[in-house]
PDB file of C-alpha atoms in Angstrom:
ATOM      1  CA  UNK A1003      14.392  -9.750  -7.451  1.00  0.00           C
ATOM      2  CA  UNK A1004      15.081 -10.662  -4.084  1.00  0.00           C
ATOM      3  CA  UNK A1005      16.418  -7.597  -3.179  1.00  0.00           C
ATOM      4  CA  UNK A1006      13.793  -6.026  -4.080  1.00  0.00           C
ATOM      5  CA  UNK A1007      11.160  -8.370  -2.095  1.00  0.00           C
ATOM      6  CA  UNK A1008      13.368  -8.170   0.703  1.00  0.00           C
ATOM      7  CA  UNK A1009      12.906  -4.481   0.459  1.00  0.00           C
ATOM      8  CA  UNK A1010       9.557  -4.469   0.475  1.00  0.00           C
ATOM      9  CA  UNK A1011       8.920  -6.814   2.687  1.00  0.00           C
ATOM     10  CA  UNK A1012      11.267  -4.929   5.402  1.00  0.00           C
ATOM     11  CA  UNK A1013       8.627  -1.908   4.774  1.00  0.00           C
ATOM     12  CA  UNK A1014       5.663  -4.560   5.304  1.00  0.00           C
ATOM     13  CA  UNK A1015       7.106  -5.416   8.543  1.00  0.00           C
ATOM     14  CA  UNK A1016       7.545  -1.988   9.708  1.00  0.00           C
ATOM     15  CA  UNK A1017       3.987  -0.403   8.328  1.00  0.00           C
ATOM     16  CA  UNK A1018       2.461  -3.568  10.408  1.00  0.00           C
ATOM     17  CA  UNK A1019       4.674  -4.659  13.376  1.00  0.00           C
ATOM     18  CA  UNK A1020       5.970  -1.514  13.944  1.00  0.00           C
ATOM     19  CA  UNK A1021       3.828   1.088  12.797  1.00  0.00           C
ATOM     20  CA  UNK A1022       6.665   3.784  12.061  1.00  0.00           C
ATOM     21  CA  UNK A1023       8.305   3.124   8.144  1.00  0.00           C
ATOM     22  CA  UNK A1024      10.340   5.268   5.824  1.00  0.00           C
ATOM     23  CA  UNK A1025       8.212   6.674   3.900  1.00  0.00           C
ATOM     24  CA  UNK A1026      10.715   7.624   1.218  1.00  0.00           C
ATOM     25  CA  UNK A1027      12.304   4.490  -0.347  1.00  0.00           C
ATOM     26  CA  UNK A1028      13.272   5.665  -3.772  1.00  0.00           C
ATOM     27  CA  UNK A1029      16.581   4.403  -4.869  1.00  0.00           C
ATOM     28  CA  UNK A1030      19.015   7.242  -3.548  1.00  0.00           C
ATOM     29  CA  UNK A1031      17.856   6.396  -0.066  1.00  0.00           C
ATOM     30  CA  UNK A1032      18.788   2.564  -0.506  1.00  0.00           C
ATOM     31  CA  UNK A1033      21.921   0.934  -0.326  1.00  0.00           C
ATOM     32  CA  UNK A1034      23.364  -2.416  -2.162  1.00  0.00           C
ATOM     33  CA  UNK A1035      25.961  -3.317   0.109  1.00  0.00           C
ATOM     34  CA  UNK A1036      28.769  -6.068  -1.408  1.00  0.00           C
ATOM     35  CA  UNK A1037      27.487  -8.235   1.625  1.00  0.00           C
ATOM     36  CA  UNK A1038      24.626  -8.931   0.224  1.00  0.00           C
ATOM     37  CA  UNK A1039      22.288  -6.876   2.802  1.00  0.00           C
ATOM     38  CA  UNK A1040      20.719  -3.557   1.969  1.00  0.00           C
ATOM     39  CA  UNK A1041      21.087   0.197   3.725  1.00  0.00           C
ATOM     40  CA  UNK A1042      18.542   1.974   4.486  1.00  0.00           C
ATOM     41  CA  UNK A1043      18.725   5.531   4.228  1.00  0.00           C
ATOM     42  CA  UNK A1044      17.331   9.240   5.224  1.00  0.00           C
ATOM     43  CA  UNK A1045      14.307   8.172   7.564  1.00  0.00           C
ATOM     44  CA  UNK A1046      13.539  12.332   7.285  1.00  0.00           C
ATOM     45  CA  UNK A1047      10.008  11.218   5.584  1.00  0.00           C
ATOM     46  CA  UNK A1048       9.105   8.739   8.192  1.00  0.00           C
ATOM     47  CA  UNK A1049       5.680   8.090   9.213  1.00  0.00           C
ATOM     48  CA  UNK A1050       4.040   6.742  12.514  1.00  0.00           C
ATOM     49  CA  UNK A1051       1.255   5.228  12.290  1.00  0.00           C
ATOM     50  CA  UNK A1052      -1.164   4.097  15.393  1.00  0.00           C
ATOM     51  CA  UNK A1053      -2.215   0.544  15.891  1.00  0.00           C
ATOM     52  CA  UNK A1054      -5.662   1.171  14.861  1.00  0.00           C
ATOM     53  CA  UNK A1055      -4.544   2.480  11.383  1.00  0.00           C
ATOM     54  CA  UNK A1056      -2.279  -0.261  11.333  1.00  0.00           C
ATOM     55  CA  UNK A1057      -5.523  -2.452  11.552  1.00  0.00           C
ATOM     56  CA  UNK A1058      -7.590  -0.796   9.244  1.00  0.00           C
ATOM     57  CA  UNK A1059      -4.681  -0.758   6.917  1.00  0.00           C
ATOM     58  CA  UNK A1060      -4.100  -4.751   7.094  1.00  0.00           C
ATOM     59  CA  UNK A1061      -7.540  -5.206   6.356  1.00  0.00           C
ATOM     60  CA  UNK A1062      -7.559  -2.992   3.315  1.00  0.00           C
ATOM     61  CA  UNK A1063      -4.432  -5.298   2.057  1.00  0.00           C
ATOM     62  CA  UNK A1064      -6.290  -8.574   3.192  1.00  0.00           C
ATOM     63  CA  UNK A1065      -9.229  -7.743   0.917  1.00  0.00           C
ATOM     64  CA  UNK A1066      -7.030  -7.215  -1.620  1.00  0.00           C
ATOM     65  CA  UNK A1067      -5.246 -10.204  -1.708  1.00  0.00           C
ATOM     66  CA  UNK A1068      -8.662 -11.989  -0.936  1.00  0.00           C
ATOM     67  CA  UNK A1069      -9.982 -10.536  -4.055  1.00  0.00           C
ATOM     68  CA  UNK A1070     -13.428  -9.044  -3.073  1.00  0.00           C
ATOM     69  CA  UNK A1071     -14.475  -5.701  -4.386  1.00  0.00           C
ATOM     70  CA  UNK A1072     -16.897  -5.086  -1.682  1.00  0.00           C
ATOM     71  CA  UNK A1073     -14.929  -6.024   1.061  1.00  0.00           C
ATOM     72  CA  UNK A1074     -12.220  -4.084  -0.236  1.00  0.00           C
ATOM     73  CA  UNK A1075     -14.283  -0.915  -0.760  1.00  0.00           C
ATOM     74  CA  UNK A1076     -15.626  -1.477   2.947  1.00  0.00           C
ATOM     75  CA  UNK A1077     -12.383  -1.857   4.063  1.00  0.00           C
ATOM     76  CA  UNK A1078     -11.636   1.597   2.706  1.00  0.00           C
ATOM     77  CA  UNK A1079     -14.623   3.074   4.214  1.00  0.00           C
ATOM     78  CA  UNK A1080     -13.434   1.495   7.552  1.00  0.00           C
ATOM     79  CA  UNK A1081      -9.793   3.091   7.142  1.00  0.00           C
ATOM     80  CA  UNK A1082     -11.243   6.559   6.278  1.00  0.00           C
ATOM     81  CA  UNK A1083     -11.456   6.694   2.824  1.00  0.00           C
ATOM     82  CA  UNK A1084     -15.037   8.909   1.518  1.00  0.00           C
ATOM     83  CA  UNK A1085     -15.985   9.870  -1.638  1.00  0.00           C
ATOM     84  CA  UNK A1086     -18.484  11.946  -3.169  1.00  0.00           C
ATOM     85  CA  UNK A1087     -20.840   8.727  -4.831  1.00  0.00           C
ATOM     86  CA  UNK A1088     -19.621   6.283  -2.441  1.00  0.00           C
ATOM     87  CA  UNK A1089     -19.064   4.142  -5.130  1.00  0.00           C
ATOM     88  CA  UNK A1090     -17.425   0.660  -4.119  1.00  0.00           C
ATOM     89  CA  UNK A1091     -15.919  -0.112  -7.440  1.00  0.00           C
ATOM     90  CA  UNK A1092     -14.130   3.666  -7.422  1.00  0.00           C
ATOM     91  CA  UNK A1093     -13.168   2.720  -3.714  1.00  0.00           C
ATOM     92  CA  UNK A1094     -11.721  -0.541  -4.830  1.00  0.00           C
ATOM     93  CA  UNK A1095      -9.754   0.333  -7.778  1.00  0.00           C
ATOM     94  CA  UNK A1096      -8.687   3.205  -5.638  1.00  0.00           C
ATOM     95  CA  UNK A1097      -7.624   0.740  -3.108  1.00  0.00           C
ATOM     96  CA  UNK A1098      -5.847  -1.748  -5.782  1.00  0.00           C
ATOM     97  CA  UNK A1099      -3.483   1.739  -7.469  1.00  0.00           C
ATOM     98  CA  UNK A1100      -3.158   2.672  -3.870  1.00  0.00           C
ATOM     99  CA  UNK A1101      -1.854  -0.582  -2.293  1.00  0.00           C
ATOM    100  CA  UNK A1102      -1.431  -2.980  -4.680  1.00  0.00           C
ATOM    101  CA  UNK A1103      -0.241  -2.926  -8.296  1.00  0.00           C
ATOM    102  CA  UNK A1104      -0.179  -0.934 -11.335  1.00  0.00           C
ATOM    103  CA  UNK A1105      -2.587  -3.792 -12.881  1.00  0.00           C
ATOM    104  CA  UNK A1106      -5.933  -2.121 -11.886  1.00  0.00           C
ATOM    105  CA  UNK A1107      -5.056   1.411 -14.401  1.00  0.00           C
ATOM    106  CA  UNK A1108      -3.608  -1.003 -17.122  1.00  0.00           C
ATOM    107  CA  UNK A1109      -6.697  -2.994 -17.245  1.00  0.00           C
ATOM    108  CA  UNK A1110      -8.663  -0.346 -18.060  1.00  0.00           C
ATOM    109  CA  UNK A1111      -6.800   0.633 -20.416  1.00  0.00           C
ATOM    110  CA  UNK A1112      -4.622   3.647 -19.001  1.00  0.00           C
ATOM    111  CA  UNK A1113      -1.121   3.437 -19.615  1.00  0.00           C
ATOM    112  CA  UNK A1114       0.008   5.386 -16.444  1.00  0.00           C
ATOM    113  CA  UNK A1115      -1.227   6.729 -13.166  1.00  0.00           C
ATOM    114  CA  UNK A1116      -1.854  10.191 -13.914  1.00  0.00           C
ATOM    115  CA  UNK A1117      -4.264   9.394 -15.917  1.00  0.00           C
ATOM    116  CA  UNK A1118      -6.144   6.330 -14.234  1.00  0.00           C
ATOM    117  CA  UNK A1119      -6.539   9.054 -10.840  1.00  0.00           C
ATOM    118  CA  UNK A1120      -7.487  11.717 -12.884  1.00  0.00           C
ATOM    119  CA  UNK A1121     -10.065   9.370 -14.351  1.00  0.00           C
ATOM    120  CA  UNK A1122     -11.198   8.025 -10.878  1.00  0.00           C
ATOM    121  CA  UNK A1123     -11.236  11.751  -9.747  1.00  0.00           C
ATOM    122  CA  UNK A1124     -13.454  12.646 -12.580  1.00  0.00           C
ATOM    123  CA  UNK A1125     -16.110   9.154 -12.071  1.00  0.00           C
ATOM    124  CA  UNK A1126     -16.581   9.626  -7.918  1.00  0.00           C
ATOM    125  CA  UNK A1127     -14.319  12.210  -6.086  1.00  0.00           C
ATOM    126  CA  UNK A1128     -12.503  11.005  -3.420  1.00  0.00           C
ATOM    127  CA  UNK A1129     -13.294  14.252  -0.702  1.00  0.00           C
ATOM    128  CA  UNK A1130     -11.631  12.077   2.341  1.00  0.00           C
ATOM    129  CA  UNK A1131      -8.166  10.629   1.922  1.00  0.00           C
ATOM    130  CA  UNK A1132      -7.072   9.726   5.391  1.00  0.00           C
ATOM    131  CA  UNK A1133      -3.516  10.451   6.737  1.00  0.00           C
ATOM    132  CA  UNK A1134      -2.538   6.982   7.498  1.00  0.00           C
ATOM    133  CA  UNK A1135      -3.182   6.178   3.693  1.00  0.00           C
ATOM    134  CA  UNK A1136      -1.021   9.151   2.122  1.00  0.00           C
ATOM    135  CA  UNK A1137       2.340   7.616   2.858  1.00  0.00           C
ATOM    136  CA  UNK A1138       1.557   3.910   2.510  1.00  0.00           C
ATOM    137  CA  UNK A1139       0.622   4.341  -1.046  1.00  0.00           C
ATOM    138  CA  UNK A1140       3.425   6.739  -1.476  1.00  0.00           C
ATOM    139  CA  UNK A1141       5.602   3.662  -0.730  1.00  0.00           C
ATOM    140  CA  UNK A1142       3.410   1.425  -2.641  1.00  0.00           C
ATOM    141  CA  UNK A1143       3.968   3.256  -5.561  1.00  0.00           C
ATOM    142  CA  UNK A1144       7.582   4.040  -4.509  1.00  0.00           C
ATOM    143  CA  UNK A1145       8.099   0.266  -5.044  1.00  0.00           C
ATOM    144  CA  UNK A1146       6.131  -0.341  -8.124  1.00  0.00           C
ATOM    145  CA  UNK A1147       8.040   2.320  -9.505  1.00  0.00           C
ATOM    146  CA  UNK A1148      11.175   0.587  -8.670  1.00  0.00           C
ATOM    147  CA  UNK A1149      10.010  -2.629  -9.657  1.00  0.00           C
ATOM    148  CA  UNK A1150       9.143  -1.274 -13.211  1.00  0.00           C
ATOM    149  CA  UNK A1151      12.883   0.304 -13.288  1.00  0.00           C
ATOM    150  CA  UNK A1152      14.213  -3.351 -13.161  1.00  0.00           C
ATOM    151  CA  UNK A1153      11.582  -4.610 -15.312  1.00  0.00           C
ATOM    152  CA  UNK A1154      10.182  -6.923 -12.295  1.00  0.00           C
ATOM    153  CA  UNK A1155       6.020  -6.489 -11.783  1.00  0.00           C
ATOM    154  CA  UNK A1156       5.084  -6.005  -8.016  1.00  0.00           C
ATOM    155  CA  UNK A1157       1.872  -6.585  -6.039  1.00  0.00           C
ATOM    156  CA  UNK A1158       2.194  -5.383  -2.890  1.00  0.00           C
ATOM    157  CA  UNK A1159      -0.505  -7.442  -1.223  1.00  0.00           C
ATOM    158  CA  UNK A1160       1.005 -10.069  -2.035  1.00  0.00           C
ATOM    159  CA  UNK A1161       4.280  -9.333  -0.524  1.00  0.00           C
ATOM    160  CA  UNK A1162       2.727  -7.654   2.381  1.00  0.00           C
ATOM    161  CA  UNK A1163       0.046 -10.251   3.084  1.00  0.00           C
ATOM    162  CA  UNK A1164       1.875 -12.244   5.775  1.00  0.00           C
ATOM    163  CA  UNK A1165       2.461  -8.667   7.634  1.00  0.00           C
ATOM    164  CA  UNK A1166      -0.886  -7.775   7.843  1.00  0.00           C
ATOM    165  CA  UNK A1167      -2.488 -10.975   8.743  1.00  0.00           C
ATOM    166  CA  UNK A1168       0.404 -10.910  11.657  1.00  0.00           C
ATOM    167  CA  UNK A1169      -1.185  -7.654  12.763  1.00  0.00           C
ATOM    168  CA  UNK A1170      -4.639  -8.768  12.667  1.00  0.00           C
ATOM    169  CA  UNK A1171      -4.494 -11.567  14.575  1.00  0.00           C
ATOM    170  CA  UNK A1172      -2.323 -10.131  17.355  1.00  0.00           C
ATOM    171  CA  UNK A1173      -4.929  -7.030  17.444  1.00  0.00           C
ATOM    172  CA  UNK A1174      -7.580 -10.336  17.833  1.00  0.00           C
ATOM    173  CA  UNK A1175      -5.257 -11.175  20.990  1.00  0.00           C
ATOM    174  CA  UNK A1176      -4.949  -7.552  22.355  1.00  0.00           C
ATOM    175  CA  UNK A1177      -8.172  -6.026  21.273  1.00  0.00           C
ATOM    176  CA  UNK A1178      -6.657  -3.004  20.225  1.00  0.00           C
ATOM    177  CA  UNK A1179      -8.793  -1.181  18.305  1.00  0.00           C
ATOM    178  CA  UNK A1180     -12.468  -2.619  19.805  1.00  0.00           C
TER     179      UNK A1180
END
């Protein structure tokens, strides 16, 4: 398990601190080295990301963690995110599969993530997905994915919480993206 916080974490850092990540972390691009570290691998999928979609990102994470439906679905409309109802619950739970856990589709009842999207789709089509959120919940998902390999459960706000309050209070400092 701490492996594969350390992992994610790592990614946390770089989505928020550094705004470039590998956007391709599946296990054949990650090394267990016998020191104990790990190897990261094959950075051909990386993404860059610019501070201001750093921002918007952190904030989508901190209303996750915080546990607000509105404020998370706001948060989406502030990182791009549209859909065709403008539906804040849709936006949420979009938000939660996106960045968080596998928790929102298997409270509802859908046993994978196919078919929680397709539902979602179906209820208030998303018809703006920004850029900045493709790869982040590729890697999101990327982890869960591993996560559910090794039988551990992840919630990526929780894990990248620290990052993204980092990132909003230095853009509070800099005024990045006022």
């Amino acid at each position: 398990r701490k492996k594969l916080d350390l992992l994610i974490d790592v990614h946390g850092y770089q989505i928020f601190h550094d705004g470039v990540f590998n956007a391709d972390p599946h296990p054949g691009n990650i090394l267990d080295l016998t020191d104990g570290r790990i190897g990261l691998l094959d950075y051909g999928q990386a993404k860059r990301l610019q501070p201001c979609e750093c921002i918007a990102l952190a904030k989508v994470l901190m209303a996750l963690r915080d546990g607000n439906e509105d404020s998370v679905a706001d948060a989406m409309r502030e990182l791009g995110f549209r859909s065709k109802l403008d539906r804040s619950d849709i936006l949420a739970q979009t938000a939660a599969f996106y960045f968080d856990s596998d928790e929102v589709f298997e409270k509802l009842g859908y046993n994978n993530n196919k078919a929680f999207m397709e539902h979602l789709q179906k209820v208030d089509p998303m018809i703006v997905v920004p850029d900045a959120a493709v790869m982040v919940a590729r890697t999101s998902i990327l982890f869960r994915g591993i996560g559910s390999l090794l039988r551990q459960r992840v919630k990526i706000s929780d894990r990248w919480y620290p990052y993204a309050k980092a990132a909003i209070q230095e853009e509070v400092k800099l005024k990045l993206c006022t």
